[in-house]
Coordinates of C-alpha atoms and ligand atoms in Angstrom, one line a residue:
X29 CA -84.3 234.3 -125.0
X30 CA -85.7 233.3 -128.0
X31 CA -83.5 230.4 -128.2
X32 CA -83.8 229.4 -124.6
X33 CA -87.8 228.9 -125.2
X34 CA -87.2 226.9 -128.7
X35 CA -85.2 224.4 -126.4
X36 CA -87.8 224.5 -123.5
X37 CA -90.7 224.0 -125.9
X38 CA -88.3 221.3 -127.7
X39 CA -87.7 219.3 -124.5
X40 CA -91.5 219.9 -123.5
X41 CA -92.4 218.0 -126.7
X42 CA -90.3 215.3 -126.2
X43 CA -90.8 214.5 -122.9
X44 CA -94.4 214.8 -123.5
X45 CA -94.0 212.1 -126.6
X46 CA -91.7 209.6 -124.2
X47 CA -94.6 209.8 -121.2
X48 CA -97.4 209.2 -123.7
X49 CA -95.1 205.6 -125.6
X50 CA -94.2 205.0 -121.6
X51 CA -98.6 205.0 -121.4
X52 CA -99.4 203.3 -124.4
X53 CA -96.5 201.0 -123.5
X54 CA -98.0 200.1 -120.1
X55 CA -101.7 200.1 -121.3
X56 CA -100.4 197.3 -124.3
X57 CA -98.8 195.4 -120.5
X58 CA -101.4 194.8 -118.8
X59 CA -101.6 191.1 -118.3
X60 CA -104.1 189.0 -120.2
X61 CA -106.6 186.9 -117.8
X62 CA -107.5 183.4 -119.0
X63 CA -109.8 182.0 -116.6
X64 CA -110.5 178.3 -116.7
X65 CA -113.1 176.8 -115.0
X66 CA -114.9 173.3 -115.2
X67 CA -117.9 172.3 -113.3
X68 CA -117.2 169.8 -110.2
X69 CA -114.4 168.9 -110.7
X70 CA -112.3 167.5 -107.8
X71 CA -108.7 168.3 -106.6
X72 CA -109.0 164.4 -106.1
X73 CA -109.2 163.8 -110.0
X74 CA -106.2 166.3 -110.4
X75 CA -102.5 164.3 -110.5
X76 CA -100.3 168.1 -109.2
X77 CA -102.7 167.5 -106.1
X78 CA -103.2 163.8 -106.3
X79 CA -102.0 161.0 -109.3
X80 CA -103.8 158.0 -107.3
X81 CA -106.9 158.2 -110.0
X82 CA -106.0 159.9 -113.3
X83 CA -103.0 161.6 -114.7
X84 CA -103.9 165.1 -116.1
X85 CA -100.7 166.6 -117.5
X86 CA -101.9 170.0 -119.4
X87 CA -103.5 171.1 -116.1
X88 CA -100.0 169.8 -113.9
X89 CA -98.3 172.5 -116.6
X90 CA -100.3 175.6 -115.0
X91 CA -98.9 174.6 -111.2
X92 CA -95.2 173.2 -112.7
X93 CA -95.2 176.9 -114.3
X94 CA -96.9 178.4 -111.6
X95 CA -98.2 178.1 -108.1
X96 CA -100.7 175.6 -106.8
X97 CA -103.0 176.5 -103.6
X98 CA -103.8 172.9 -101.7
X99 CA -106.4 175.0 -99.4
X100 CA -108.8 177.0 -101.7
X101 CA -112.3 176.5 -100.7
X102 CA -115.8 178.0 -102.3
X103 CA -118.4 179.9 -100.2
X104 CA -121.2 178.1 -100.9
X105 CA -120.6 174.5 -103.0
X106 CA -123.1 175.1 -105.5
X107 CA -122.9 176.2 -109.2
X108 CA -124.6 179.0 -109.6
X109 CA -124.2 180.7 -106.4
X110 CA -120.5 179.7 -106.7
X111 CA -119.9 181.6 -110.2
X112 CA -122.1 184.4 -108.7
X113 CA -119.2 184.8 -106.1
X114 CA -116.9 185.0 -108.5
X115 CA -118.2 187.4 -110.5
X116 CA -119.2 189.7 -108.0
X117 CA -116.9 188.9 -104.8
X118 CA -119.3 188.5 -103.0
X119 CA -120.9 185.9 -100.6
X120 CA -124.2 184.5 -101.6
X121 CA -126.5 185.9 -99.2
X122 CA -125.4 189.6 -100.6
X123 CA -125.2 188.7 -104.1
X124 CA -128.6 187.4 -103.6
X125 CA -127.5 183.8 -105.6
X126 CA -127.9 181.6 -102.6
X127 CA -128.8 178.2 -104.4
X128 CA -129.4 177.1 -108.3
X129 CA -133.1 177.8 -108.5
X130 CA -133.4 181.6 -108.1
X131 CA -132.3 183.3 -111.3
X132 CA -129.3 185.8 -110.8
X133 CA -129.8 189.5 -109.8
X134 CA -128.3 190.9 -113.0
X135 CA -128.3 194.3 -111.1
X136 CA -125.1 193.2 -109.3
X137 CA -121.9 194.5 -110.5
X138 CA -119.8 191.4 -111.9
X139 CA -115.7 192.1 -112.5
X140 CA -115.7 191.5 -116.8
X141 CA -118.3 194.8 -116.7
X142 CA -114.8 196.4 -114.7
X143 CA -113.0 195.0 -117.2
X144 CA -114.7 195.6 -120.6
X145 CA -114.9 199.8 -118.8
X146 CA -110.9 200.0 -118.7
X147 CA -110.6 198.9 -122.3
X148 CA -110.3 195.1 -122.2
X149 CA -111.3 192.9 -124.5
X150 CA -114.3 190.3 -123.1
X151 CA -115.5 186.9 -123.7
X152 CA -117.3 184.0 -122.4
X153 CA -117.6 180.5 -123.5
X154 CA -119.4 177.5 -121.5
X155 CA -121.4 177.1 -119.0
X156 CA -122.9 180.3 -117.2
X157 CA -125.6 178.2 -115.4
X158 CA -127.7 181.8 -114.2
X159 CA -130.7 182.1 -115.9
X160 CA -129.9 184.5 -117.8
X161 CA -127.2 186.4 -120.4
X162 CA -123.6 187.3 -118.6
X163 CA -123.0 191.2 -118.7
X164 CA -119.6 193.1 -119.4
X165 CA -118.8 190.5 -121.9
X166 CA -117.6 191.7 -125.8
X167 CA -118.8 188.1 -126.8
X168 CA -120.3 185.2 -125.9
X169 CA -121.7 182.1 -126.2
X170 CA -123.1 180.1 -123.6
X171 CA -125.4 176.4 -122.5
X172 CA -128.6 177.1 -121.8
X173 CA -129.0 176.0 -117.9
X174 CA -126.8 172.6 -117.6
X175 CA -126.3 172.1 -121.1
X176 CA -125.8 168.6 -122.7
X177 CA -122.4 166.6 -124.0
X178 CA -123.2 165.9 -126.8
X179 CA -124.5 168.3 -130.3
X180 CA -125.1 171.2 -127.5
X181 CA -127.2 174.2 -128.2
X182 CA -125.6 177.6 -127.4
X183 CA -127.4 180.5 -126.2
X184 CA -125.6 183.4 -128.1
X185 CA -125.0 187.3 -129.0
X186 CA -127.6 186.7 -132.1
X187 CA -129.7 184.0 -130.8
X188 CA -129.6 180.1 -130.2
X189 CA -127.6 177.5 -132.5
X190 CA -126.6 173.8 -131.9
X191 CA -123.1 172.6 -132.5
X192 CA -122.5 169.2 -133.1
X193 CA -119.8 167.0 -131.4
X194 CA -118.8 167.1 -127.8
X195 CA -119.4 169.9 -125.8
X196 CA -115.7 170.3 -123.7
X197 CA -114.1 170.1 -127.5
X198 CA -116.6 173.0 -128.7
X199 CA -116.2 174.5 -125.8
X200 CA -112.4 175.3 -126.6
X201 CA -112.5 175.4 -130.6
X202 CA -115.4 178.2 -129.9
X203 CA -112.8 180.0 -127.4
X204 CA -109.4 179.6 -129.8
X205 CA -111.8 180.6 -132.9
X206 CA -111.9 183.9 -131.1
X207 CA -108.4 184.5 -129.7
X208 CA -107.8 183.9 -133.7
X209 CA -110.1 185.6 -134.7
X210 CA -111.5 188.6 -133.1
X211 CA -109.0 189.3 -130.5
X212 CA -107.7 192.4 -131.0
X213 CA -103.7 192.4 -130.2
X214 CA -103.8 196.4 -129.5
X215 CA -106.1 195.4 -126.4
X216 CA -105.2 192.7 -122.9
X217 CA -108.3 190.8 -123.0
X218 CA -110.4 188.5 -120.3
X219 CA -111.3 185.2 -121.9
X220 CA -113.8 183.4 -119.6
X221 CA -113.6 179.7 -120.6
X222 CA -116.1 177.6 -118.7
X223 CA -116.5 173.8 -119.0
X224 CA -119.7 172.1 -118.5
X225 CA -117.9 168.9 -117.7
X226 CA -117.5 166.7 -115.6
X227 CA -121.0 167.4 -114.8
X228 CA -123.4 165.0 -113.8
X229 CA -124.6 163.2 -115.9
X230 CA -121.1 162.0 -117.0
X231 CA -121.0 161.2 -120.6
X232 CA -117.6 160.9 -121.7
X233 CA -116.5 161.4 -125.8
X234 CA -116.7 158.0 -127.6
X235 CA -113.2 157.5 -127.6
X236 CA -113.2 158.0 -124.0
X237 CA -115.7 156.0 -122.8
X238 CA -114.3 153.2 -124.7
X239 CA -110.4 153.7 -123.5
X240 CA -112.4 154.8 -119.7
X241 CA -114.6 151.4 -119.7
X242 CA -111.7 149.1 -119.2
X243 CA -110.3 150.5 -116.2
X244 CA -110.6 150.0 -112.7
X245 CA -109.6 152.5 -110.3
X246 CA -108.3 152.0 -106.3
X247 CA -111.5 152.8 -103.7
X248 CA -111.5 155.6 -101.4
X249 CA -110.7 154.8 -97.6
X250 CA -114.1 155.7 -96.5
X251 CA -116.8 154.4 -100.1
X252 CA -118.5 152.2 -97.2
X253 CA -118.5 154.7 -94.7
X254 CA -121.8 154.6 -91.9
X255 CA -122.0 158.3 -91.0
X256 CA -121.9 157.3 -87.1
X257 CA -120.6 159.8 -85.0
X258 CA -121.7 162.4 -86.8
X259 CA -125.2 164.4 -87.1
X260 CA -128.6 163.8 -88.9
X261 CA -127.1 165.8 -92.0
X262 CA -124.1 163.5 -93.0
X263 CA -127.0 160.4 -92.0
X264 CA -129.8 161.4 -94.7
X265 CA -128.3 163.6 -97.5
X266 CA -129.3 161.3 -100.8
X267 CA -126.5 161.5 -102.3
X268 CA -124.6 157.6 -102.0
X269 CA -123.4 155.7 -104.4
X270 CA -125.2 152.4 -103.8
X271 CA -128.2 154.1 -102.6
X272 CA -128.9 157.0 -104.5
X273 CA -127.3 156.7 -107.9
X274 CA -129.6 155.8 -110.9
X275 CA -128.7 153.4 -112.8
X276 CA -129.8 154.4 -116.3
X277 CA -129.3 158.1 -115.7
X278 CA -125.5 157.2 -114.3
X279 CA -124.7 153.9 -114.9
X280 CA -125.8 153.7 -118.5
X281 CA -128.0 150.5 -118.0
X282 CA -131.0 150.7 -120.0
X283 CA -134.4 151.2 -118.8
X284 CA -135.1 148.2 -121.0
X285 CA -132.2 146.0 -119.1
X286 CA -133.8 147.0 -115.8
X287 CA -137.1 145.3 -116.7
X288 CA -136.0 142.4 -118.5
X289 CA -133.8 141.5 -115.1
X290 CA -137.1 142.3 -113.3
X291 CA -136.3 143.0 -109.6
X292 CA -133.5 144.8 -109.5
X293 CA -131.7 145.8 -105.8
X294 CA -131.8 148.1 -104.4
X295 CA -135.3 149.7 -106.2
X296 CA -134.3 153.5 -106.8
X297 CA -137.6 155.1 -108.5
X298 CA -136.1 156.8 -111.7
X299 CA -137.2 158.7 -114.2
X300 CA -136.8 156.8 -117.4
X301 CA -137.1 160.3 -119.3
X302 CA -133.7 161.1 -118.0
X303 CA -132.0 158.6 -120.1
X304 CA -134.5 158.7 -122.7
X305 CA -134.1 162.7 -123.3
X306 CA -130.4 162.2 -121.9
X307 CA -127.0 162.7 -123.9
X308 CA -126.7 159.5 -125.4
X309 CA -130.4 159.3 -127.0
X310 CA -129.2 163.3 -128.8
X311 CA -126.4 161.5 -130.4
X312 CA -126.6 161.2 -134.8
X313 CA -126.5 157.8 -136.2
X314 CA -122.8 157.9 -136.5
X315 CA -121.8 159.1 -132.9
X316 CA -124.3 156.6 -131.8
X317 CA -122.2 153.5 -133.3
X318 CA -119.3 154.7 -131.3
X319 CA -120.5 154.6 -128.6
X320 CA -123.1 151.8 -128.7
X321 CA -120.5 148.7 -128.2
X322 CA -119.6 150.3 -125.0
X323 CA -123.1 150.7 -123.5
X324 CA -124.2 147.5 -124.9
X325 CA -120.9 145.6 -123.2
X326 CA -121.8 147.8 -119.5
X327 CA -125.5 146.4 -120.0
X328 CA -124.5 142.7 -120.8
X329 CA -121.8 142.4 -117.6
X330 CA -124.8 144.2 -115.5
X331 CA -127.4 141.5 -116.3
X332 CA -125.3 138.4 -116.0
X333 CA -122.9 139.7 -112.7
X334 CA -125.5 142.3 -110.6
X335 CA -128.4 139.2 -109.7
X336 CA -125.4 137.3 -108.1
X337 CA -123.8 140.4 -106.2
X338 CA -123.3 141.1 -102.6
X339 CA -124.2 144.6 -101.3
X340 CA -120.4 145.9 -101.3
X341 CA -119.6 144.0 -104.6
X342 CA -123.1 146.6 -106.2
X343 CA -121.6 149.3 -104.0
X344 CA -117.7 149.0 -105.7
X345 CA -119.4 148.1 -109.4
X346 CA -120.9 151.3 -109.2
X347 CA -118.0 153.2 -107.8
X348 CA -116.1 152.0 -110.9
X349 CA -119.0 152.8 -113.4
X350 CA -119.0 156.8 -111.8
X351 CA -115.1 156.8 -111.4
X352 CA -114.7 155.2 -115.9
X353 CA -117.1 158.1 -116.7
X354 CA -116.4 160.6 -114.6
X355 CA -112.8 160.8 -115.6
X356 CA -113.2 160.3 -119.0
X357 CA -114.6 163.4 -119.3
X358 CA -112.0 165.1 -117.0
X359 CA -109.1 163.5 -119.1
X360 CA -111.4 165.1 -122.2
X361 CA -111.0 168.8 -120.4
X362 CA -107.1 168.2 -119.9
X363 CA -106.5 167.5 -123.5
X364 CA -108.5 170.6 -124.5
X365 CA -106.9 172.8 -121.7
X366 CA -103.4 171.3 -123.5
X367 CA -104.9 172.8 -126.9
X368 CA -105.5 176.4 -125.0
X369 CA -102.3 176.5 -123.4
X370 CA -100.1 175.5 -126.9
X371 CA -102.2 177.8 -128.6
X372 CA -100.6 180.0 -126.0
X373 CA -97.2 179.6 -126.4
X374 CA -97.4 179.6 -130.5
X375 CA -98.7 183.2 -130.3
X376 CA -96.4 184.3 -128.3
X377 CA -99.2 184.7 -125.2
X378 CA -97.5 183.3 -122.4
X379 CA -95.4 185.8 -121.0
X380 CA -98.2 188.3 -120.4
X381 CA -101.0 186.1 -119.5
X382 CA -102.3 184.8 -116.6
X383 CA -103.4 181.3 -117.0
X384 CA -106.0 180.1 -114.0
X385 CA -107.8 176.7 -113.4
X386 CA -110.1 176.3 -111.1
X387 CA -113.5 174.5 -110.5
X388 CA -117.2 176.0 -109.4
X389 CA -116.4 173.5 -106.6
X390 CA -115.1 170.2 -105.6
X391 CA -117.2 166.9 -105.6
X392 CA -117.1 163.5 -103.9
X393 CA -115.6 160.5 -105.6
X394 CA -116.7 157.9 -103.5
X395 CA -115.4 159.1 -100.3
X396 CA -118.3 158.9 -97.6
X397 CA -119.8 156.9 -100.2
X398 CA -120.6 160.0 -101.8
X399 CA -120.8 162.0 -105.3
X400 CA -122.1 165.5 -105.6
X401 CA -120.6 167.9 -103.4
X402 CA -123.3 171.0 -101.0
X403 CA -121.4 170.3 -97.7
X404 CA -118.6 172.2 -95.8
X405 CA -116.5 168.9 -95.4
X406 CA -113.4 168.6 -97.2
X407 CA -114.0 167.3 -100.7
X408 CA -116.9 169.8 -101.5
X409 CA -115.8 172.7 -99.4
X410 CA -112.4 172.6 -101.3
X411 CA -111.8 173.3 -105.2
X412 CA -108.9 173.1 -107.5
X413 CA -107.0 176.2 -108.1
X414 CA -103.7 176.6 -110.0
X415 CA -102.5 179.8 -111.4
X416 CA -99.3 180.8 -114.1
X417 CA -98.5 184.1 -114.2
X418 CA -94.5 184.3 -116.0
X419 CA -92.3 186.4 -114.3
X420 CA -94.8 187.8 -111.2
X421 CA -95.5 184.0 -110.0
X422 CA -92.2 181.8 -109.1
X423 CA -92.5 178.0 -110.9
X424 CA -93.6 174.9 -109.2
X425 CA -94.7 176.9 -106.2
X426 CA -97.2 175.7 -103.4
X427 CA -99.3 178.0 -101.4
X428 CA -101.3 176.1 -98.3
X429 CA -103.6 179.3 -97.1
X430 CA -106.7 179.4 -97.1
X431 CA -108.2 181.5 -99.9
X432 CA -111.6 181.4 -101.4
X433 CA -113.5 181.8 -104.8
X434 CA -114.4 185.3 -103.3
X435 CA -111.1 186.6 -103.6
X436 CA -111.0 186.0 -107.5
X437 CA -112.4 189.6 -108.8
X438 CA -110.4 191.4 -106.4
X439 CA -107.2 189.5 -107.0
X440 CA -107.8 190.1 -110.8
X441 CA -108.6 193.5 -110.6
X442 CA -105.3 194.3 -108.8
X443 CA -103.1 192.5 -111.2
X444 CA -104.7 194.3 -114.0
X445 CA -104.5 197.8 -112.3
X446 CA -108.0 198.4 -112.8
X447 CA -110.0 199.9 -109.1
X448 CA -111.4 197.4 -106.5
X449 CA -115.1 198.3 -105.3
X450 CA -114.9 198.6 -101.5
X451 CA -118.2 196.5 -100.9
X452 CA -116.4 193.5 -102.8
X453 CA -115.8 191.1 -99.7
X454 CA -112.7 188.7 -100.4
X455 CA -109.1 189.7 -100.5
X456 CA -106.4 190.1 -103.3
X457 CA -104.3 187.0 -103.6
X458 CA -101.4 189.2 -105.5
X459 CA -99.3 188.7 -101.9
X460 CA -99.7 185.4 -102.1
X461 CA -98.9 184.6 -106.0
X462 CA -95.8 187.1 -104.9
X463 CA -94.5 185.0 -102.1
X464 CA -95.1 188.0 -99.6
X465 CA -97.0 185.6 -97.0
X466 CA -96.9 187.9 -94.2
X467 CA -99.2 190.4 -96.1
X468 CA -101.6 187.7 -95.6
X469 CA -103.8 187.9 -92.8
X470 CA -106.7 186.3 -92.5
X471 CA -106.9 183.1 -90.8
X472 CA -110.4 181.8 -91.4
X473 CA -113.1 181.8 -93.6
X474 CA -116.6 181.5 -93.7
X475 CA -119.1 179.1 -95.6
X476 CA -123.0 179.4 -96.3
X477 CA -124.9 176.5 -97.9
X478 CA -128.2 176.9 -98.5
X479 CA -130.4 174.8 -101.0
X480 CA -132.5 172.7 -98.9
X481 CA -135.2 170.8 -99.2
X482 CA -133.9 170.3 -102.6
X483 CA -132.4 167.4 -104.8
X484 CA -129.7 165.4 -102.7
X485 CA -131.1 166.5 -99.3
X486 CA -128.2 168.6 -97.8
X487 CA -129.6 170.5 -94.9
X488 CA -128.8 173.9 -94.4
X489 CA -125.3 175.2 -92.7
X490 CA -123.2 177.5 -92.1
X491 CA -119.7 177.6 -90.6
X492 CA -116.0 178.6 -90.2
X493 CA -112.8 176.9 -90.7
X494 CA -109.4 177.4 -90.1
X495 CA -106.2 175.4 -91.0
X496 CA -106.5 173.4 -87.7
X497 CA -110.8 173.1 -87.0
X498 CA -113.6 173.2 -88.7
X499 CA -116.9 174.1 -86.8
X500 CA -120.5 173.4 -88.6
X501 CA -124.1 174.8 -87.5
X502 CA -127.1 172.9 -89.0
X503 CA -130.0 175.2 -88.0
X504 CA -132.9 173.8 -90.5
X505 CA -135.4 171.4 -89.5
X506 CA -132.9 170.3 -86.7
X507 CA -130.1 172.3 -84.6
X508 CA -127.4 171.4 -84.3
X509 CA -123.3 171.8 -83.9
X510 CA -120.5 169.4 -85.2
X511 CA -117.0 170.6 -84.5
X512 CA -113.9 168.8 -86.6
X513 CA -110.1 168.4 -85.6
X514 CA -109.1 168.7 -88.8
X515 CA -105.7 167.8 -88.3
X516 CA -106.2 164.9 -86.3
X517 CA -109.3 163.5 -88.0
X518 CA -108.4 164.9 -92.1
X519 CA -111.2 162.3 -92.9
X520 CA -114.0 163.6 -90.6
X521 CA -114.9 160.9 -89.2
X522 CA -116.3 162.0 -85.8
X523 CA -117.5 165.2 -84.5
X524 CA -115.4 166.4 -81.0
X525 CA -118.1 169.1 -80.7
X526 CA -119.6 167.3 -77.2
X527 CA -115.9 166.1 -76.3
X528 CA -114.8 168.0 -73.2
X529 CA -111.1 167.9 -74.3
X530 CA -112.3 170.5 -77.4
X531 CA -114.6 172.8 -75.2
X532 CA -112.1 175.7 -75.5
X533 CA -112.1 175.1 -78.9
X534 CA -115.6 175.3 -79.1
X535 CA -116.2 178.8 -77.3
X536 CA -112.9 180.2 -78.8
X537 CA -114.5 179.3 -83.0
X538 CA -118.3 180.2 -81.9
X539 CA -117.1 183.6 -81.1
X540 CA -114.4 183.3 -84.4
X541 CA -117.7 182.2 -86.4
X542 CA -120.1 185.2 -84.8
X543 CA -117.1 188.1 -86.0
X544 CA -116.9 186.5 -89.0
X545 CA -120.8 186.8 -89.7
X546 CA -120.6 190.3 -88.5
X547 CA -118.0 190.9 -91.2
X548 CA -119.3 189.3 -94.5
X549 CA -122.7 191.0 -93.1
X550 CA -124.5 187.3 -92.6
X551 CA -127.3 187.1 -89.8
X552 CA -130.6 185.4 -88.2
X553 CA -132.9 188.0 -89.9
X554 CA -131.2 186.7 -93.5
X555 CA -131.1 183.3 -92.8
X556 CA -135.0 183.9 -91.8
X557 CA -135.5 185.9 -95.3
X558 CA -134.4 182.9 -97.3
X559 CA -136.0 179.9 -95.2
X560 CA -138.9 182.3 -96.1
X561 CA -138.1 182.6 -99.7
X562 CA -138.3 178.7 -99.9
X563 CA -142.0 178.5 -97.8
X564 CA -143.2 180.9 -100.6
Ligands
SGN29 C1 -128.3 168.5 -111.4 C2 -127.8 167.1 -111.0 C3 -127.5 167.1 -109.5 C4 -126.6 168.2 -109.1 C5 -127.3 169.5 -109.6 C6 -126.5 170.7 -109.2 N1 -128.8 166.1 -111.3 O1 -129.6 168.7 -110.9 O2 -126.9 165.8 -109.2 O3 -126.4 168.2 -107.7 O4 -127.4 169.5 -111.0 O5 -125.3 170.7 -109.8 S1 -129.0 165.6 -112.8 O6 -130.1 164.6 -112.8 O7 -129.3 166.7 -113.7 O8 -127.8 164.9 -113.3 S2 -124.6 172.1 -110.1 O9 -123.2 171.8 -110.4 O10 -125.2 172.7 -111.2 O11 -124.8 172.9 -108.9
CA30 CA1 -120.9 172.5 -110.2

């Protein structure tokens, strides 16, 4: 008998030591998240979507290893209210971060607090953009509000400091400092890493801007569109190229240029300060030699070619100034996302972490005539997003559904095993990265912009769009519907909202639109709270 329990107690104790290694095992498993993320960036300035502007191979590697989704879309296409999404799964008007201006409700739960409670490791590095200090992270260090290119100051843990040198390198030396440095290996870890470019205003690194200043880059379809066929919206948002982009501020001409060529068309009123207290006038005396040739070169070919130019010949000289400078700083972030993802591979990271790129939102480069980004259509509605996971995510996949920035925390919180708040409103994309598409269900999704009257003049809307249509309601200052065929008319071009042919489609999406605004809990009384908010 005696025997009999020695042996029981003998196999009790082993079993017991195999089921705690088989816990510890699984606990040291759980995937790493690296989350990537750069602020407006286009799909358009990515070559594994697009190679017509700007090759960006260290980004390409995350979709050839992985899968790349050609319909993700943001709720709102903001900053601010975007990464409050994010961090909360949540739409903006329940987070409460419906526009740039209000800070962020630090009440709200955001996933790395999840995180950091089920024993991960937490950082953040970049561009936060809320008004205040992220929560749930182990470390961080952060730009106060935009943040500048060049000798940035970083809010921190133990109070402010400025760096010197350009903000997307820092950006990444401060993140593979700490996965040398403090990262513990006995613990997964979520490393937030957050670019500030390519941000307006887009200053490049010196090296870029030189190599960036020679080039000349093919013109969208629509840079000279006339917004007929459309409503007032699309008519007088401030946000073209010819008419709305400053020249010192964006162009790098100098204020002084400006008033030695006298009259200068067309007259934008700017604020000289903006260049003045901009990133160029922060650089040192040695910086400032780099990248003096190249300014000085932009502001002699202004004053000898601009007095002789036609309208379109200004309108494509500027395209070319914003398209030189806006992706040299995006061909800055793909050499630093290169350094994270080799840094990677020589610490033996790869296999067990998942590697995501994405953007707060996406940006026009000239199509409409545009920049900036606020509207449903296409090239600010949509963002980049490319994800690696080895071994759970099959190589050089595509995935065309629509999913949305609100899905992030969920989908992260799944893979990592760690609970999903019911009130969180997106989905987990795990079927998706799986290749289980039928355990996808959702058709639609639903958008909410709100920051109006504000800079750029983007009115107010809301809407719902599906593979196939895309219907709009402007409901501020003027009402109004716009309904898009989205296959047929990719460049929306002309609202079919009054054309009989689509009046199906029309009753059919209001009622789509009306469920949908049931579900994410979006209605008159809230769109009333926050036109009120803005009257205050
Ligand atoms: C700044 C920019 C705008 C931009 C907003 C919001 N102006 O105000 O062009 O739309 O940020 O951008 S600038 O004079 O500062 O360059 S966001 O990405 O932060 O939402
Ligand atoms: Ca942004």
């Amino acid at each position: 008998m005696n025997k009999n329990k020695n042996l029981l107690l003998i196999i009790f104790f082993i079993f017991s030591i195999s089921s705690c290694a088989d816990k510890t095992e699984r606990i040291g498993q759980r995937p790493n998240i690296l989350f990537i993320m750069s602020d407006d960036h286009a799909y358009q300035a990515i070559s594994a979507y697009d190679s017509t502007l700007l090759k960006t191979p260290n980004i390409d590697r995350i979709a050839d290893e992985g899968m790349l989704f050609t319909n993700a879309c943001v709720t709102n296409s903001i900053c601010a209210p975007s990464r409050a999404t994010i961090l909360t799964g949540k739409h903006t008007h329940i987070n409460g971060k419906i526009d740039n201006l209000s800070p962020f409700d630090t009440t709200q739960l955001t996933f790395p607090q999840l995180f950091q409670k089920a024993g991960y490791q937490t950082a953040m590095f970049g561009k936060l953009h809320f008004g205040n200090n992220p929560k749930g992270v182990d470390d961080f260090m952060i730009l106060p509000g935009q943040g500048r290119y060049i000798n940035p100051k970083f809010i921190t843990v133990d109070g402010d400091t400025t760096i010197i040198g350009y903000v997307t390198d820092i950006i990444t030396d401060l993140t593979i400092n700490w996965l040398d440095e403090k990262r513990d290996p006995e613990k997964p870890f979520l490393m937030m890493y957050l670019h500030k470019a390519p941000h307006r205003p887009w200053w490049p690194s010196p090296e870029k801007f030189k190599e960036f200043a020679q080039k000349e880059f093919p013109e969208p379809e629509t840079l000279f569109d006339d917004y007929e066929n459309r409503g007032t919206a699309a008519k007088i948002a401030e946000m073209n190229i010819f008419t709305h982009m400053l020249y010192s501020h964006d162009s790098k001409i100098r204020p002084e240029t400006i008033e030695e060529m006298g009259n200068v068309e067309p007259n934008i009123p700017e604020n000289e300060n903006y260049f003045k207290n901009g990133s160029y006038y922060r650089t040192n005396k040695s910086q400032r030699e780099l990248y003096k040739p190249v300014v000085d070169s932009i502001n002699d070919s202004f004053k000898k070619n601009w007095p002789n130019m036609t309208k379109e010949e200004k309108m494509r000289w500027k395209y070319q100034r914003y398209m030189q400078d806006y992706l040299g700083c995006i061909s800055s972030v793909d050499d630093n996302v290169g350094r994270i993802l080799d840094y990677l591979e020589e610490n033996n990271l790869v296999e067990n972490t998942i590697v995501v790129y994405t953007s707060d939102q996406g940006f026009y480069l000239g199509e409409h005539g545009w920049f900036d980004k606020r509207f449903i259509y296409n090239e600010s509605f949509k963002t980049p997003l490319l994800i690696r996971w080895p071994n759970e995510v099959k190589a050089n996949t595509t995935c065309d559904e629509m999913v949305q920035n609100l899905d992030f925390a969920q989908t992260f919180l799944e893979a990592c095993g760690i609970n999903i708040p019911s009130d969180m409103q997106g989905e987990s994309l795990i079927p998706l990265l799986k290749g289980q598409k039928d355990k996808w269900k959702r058709d639609a999704v639903y958008y909410h912009y709100y920051e109006y009257p504000a800079e750029h003049m983007v009115m107010r809307h809301y809407g719902i769009v599906s593979k196939d249509y895309k219907l709009i309601h402007f409901y501020y200052d003027e009402d109004y519907w716009e309904l898009y065929d989205r296959k047929k008319d990719p460049q929306e071009m002309k609202s079919v909202y009054s054309d009989p042919a689509y009046s199906k489609v029309v009753k059919e999406y209001k009622i789509k639109l009306a469920e949908l605004r049931v579900k994410y809990k979006d209605s008159e009384e809230l769109d009333q709270k926050f036109i009120d908010q803005y009257k205050k």
